[in-house]
Backbone as numpy.savetxt, mean C-alpha at the origin, in Angstrom:
# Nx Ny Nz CAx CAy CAz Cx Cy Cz
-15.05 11.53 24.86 -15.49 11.71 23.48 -16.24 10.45 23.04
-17.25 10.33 22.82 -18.08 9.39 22.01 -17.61 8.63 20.61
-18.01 7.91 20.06 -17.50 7.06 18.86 -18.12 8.21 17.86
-19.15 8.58 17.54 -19.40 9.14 16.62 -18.16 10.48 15.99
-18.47 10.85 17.60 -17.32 12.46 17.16 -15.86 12.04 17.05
-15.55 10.66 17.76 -14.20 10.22 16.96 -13.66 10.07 15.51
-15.00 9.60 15.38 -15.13 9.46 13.45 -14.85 10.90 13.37
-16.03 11.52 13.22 -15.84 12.90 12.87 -14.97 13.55 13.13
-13.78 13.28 14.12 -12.49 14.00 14.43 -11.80 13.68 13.32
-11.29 12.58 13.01 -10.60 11.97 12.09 -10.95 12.07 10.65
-12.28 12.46 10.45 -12.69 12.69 8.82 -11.91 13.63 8.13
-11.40 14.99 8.32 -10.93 15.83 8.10 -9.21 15.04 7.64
-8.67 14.49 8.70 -7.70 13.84 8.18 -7.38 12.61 7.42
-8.44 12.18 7.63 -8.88 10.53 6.62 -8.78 11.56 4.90
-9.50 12.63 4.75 -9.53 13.42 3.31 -8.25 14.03 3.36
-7.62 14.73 4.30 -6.46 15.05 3.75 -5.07 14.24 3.35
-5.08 12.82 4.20 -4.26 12.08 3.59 -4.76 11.38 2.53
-5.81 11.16 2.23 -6.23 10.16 1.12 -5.88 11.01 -0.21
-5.72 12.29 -0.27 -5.70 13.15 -1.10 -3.92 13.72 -1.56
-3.37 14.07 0.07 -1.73 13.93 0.31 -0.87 13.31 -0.60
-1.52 11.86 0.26 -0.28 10.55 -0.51 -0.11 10.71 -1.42
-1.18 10.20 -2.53 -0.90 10.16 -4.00 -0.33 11.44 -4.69
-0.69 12.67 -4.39 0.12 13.70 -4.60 1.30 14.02 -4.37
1.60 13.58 -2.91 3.51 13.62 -3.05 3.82 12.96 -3.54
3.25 11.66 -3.57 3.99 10.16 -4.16 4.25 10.48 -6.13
3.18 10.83 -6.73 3.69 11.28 -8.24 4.48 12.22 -8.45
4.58 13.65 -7.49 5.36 14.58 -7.13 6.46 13.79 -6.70
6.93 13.31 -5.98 8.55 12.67 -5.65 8.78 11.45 -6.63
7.72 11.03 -7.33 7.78 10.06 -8.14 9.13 10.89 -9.70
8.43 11.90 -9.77 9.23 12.12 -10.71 10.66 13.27 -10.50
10.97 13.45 -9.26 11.84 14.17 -8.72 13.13 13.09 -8.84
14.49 13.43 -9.40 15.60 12.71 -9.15 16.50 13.22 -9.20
17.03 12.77 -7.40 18.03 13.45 -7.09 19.45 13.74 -7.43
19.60 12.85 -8.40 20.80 12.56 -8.99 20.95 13.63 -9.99
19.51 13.81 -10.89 19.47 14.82 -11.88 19.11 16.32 -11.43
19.51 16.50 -10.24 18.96 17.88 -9.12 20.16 18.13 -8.77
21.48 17.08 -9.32 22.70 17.87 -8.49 23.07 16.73 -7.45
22.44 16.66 -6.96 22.76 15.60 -5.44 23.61 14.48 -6.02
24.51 14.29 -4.99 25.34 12.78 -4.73 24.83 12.00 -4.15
23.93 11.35 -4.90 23.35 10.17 -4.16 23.52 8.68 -5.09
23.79 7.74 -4.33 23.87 6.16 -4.79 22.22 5.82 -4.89
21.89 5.12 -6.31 20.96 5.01 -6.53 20.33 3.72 -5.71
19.65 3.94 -4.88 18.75 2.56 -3.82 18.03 1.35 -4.72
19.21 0.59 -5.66 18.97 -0.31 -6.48 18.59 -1.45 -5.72
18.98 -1.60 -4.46 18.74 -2.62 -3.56 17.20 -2.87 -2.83
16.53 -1.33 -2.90 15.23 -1.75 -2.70 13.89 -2.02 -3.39
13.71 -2.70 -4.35 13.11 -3.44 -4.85 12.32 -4.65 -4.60
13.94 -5.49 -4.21 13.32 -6.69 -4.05 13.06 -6.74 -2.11
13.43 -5.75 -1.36 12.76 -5.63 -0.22 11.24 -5.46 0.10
11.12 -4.04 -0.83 9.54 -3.81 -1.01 8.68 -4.52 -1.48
9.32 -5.17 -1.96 7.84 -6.47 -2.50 8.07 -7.36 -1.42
9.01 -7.69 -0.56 9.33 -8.82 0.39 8.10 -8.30 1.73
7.86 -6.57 1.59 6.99 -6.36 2.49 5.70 -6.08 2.10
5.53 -6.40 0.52 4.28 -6.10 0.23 3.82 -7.83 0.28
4.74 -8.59 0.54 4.08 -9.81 0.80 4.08 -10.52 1.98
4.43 -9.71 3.11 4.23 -9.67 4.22 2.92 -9.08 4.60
2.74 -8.19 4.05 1.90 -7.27 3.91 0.20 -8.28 4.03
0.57 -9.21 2.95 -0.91 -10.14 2.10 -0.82 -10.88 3.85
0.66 -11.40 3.91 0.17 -12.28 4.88 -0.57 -11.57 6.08
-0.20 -10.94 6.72 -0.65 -10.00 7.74 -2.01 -10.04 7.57
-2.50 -9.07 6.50 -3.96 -9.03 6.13 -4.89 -10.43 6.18
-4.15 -11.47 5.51 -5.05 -12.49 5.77 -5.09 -13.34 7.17
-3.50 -13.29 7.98 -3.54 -13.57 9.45 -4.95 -12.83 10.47
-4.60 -11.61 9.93 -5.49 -10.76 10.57 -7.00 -11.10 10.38
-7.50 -11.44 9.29 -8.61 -12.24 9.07 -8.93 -13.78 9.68
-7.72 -14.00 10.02 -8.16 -15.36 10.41 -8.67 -14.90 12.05
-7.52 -14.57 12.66 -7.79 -14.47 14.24 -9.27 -13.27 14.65
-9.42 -13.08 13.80 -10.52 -12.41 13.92 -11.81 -12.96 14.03
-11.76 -14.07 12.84 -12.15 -15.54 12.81 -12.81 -16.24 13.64
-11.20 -16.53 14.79 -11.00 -17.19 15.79 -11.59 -16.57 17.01
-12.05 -15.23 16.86 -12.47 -14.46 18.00 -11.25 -13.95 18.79
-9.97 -13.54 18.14 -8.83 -12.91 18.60 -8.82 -11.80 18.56
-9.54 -10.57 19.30 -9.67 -9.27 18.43 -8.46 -8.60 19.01
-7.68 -8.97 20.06 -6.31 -8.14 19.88 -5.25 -8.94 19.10
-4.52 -9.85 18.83 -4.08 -10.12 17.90 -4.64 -9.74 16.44
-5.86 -9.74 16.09 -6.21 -9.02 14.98 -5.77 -7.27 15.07
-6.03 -7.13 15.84 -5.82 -5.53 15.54 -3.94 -5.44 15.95
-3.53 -6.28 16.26 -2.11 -5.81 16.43 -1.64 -6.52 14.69
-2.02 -7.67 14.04 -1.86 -7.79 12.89 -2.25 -6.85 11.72
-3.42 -5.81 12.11 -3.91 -4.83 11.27 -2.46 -4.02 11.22
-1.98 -3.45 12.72 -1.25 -2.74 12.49 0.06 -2.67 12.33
0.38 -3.70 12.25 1.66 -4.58 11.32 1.53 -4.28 10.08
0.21 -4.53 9.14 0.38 -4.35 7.87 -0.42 -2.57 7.78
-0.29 -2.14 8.31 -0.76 -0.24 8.02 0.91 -0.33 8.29
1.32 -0.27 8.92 3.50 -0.26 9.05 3.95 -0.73 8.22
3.58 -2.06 7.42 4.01 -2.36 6.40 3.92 -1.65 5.08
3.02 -1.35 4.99 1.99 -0.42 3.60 3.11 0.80 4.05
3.11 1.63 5.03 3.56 2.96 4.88 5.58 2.28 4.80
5.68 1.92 5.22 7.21 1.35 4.66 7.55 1.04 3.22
6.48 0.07 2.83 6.46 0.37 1.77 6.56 1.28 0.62
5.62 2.74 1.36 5.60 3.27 0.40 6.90 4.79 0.79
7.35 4.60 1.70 8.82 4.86 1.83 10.08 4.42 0.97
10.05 3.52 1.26 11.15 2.66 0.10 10.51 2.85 -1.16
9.23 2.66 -1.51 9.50 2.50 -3.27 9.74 4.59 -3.68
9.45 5.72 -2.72 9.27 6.66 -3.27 11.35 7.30 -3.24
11.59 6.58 -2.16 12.68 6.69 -2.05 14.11 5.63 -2.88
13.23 4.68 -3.91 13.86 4.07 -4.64 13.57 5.01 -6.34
12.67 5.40 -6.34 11.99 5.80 -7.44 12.99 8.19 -7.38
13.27 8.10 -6.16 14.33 9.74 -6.08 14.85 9.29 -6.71
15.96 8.13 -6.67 17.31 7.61 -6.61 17.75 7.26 -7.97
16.75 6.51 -8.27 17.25 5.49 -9.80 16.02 6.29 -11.08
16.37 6.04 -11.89 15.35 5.99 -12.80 14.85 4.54 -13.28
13.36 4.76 -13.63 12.46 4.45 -13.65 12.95 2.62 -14.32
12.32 1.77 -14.62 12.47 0.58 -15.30 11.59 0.12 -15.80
11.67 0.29 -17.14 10.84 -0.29 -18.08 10.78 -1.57 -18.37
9.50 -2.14 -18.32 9.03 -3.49 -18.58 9.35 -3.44 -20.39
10.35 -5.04 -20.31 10.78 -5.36 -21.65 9.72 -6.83 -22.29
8.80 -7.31 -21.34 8.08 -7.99 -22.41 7.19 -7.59 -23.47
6.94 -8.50 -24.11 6.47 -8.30 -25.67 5.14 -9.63 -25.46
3.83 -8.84 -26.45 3.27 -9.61 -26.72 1.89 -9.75 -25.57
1.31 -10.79 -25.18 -0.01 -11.37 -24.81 1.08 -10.80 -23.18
2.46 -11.28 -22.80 2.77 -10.68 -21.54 2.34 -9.70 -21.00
3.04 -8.34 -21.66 2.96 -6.90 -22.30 1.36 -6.49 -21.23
0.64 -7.31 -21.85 -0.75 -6.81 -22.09 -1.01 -7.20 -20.03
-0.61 -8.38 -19.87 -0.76 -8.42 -18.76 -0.45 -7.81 -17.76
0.98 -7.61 -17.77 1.51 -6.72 -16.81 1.11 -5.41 -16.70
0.68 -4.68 -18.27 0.21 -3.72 -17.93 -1.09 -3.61 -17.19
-1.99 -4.12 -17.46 -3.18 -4.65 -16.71 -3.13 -4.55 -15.33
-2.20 -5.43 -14.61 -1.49 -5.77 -13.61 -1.63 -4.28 -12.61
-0.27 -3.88 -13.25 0.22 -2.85 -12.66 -0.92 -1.42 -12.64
-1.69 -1.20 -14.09 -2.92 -0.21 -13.69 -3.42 -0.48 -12.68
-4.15 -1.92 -12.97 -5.14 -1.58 -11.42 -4.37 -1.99 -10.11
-3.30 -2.04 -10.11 -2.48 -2.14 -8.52 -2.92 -0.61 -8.71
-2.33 0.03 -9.19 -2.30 1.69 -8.99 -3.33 2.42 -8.70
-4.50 2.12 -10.13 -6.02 2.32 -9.33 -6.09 2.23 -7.92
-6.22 0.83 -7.84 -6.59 -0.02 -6.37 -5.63 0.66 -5.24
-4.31 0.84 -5.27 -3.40 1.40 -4.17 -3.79 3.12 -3.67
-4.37 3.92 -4.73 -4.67 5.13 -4.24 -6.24 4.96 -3.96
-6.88 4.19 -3.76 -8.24 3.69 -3.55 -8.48 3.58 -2.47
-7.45 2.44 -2.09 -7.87 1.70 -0.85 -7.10 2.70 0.16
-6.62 3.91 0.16 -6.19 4.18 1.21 -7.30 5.13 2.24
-7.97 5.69 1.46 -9.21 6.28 2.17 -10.19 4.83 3.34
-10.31 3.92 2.44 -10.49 2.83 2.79 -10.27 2.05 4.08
-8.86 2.37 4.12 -7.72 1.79 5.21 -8.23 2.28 6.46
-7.88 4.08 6.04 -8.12 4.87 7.32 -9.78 4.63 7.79
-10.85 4.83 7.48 -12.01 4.78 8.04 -12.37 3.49 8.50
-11.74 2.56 7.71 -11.80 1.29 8.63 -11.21 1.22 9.99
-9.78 1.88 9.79 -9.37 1.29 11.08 -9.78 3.16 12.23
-10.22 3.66 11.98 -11.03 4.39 12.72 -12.35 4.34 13.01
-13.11 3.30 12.19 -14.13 2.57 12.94 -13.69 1.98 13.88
-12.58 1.10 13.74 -12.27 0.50 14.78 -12.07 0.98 15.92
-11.04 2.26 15.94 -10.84 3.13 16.93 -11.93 3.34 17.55
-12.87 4.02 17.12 -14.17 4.32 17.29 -15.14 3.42 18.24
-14.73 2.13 18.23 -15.62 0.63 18.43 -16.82 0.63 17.96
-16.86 0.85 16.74 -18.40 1.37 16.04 -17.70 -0.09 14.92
-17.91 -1.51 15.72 -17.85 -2.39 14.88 -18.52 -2.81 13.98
-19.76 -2.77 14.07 -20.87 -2.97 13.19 -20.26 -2.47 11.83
-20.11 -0.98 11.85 -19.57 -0.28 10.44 -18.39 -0.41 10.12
-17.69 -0.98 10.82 -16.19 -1.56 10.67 -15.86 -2.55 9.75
-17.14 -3.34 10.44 -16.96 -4.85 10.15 -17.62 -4.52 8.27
-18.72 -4.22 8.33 -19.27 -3.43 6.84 -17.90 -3.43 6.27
-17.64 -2.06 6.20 -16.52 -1.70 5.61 -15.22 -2.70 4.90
-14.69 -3.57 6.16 -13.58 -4.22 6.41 -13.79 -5.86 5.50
-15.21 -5.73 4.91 -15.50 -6.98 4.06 -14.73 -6.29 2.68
-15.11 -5.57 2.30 -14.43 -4.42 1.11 -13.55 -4.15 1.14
-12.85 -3.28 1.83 -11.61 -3.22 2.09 -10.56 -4.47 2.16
-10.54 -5.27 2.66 -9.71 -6.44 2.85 -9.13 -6.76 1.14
-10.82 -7.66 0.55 -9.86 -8.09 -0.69 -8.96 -7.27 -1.37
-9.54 -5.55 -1.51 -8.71 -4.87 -2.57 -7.61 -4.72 -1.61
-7.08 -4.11 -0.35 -5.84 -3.94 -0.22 -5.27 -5.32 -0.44
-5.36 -6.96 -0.01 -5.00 -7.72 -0.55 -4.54 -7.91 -1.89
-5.24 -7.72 -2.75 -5.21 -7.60 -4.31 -4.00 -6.43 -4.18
-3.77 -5.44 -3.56 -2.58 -4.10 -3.78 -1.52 -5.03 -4.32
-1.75 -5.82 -2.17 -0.55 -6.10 -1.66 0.26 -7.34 -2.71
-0.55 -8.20 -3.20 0.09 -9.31 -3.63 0.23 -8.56 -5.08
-0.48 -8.27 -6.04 -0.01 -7.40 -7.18 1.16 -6.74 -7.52
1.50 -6.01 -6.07 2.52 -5.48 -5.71 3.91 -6.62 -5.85
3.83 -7.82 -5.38 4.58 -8.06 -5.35 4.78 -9.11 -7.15
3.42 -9.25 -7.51 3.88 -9.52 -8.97 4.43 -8.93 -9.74
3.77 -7.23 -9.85 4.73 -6.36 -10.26 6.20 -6.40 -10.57
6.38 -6.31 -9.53 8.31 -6.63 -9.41 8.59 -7.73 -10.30
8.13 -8.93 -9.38 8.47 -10.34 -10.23 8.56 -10.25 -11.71
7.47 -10.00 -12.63 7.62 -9.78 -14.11 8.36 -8.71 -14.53
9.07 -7.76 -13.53 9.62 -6.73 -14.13 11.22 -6.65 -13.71
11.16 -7.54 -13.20 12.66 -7.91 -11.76 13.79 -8.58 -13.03
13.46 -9.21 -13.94 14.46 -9.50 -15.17 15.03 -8.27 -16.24
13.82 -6.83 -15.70 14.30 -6.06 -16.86 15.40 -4.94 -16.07
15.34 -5.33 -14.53 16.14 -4.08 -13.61 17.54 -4.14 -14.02
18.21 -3.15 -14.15 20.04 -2.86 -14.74 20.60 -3.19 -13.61
């Protein structure tokens, strides 16, 4: 199979997950199992994990930039796929923290308020964004159609960066208001 028709194999599924995720994710977002009947202990504990891997996450991404750098292209691509494992773990734990518990409202007031909300929109923007993003990048790669990779992967980088570390501010300003 050629690079081109690799792309083109994968397009079909690059649109159906880019489209997927965010749909189960608001769909299980507001599903709770507790209020469905189920005996379940609410996964209060993963919080401060998921941000521990959404900042693993930054590092990865920017490791991965470096050795790439360096002219490391398998360590880069084994660091890519450290943080695509990280990202989907991620978004395991927070959908599976978000069944469990209800929701937590941010208690600052004021010029804060304004920030965090800020904050947290465009993580959200940016997180259902960059995932179309993700995939065609790293199926250029697949592909070895670096040229358009490399395109791509200038763009891609900062905003999933920006997700990843957002992600973990998120928490931080909101980690004083958790019960």
């Amino acid at each position: 199979m050629n690079n081109e028709n690799l792309e083109q194999k994968y397009k079909k599924w690059i649109v159906i997950l880019s489209i997927a995720i965010p749909v189960v994710v608001v769909i299980l977002f507001g599903v709770n199992l507790k209020k469905l009947g189920f005996d379940v202990e609410p996964l209060t504990f993963l919080p401060p994990i998921y941000a521990c891997v959404n900042a693993i996450t930054a590092v990865l991404l920017v490791s991965a930039v470096l050795a790439i750098k360096n002219g490391n292209r398998k360590l880069h691509e084994n660091l890519m796929k450290g943080a695509i494992g990280c990202s989907i773990a991620f978004l395991g734990m927070y959908v599976a923290y978000h069944m469990t518990s209800d929701s937590t409202k941010f208690g600052g007031e004021g010029i804060i308020a304004y920030v965090y909300y800020f904050i947290l929109f465009t993580h959200i923007v940016l997180s259902v964004i960059i995932i179309p993003m993700v995939l065609v990048t790293y199926v250029r790669a697949l592909a070895q159609v670096f040229d358009k990779h490399r395109r791509l992967a200038r763009i891609t980088f900062p905003i999933w960066l920006y997700v990843a570390v957002t992600g973990v501010i998120v928490y931080l300003m909101i980690s004083p208001y958790y019960v």
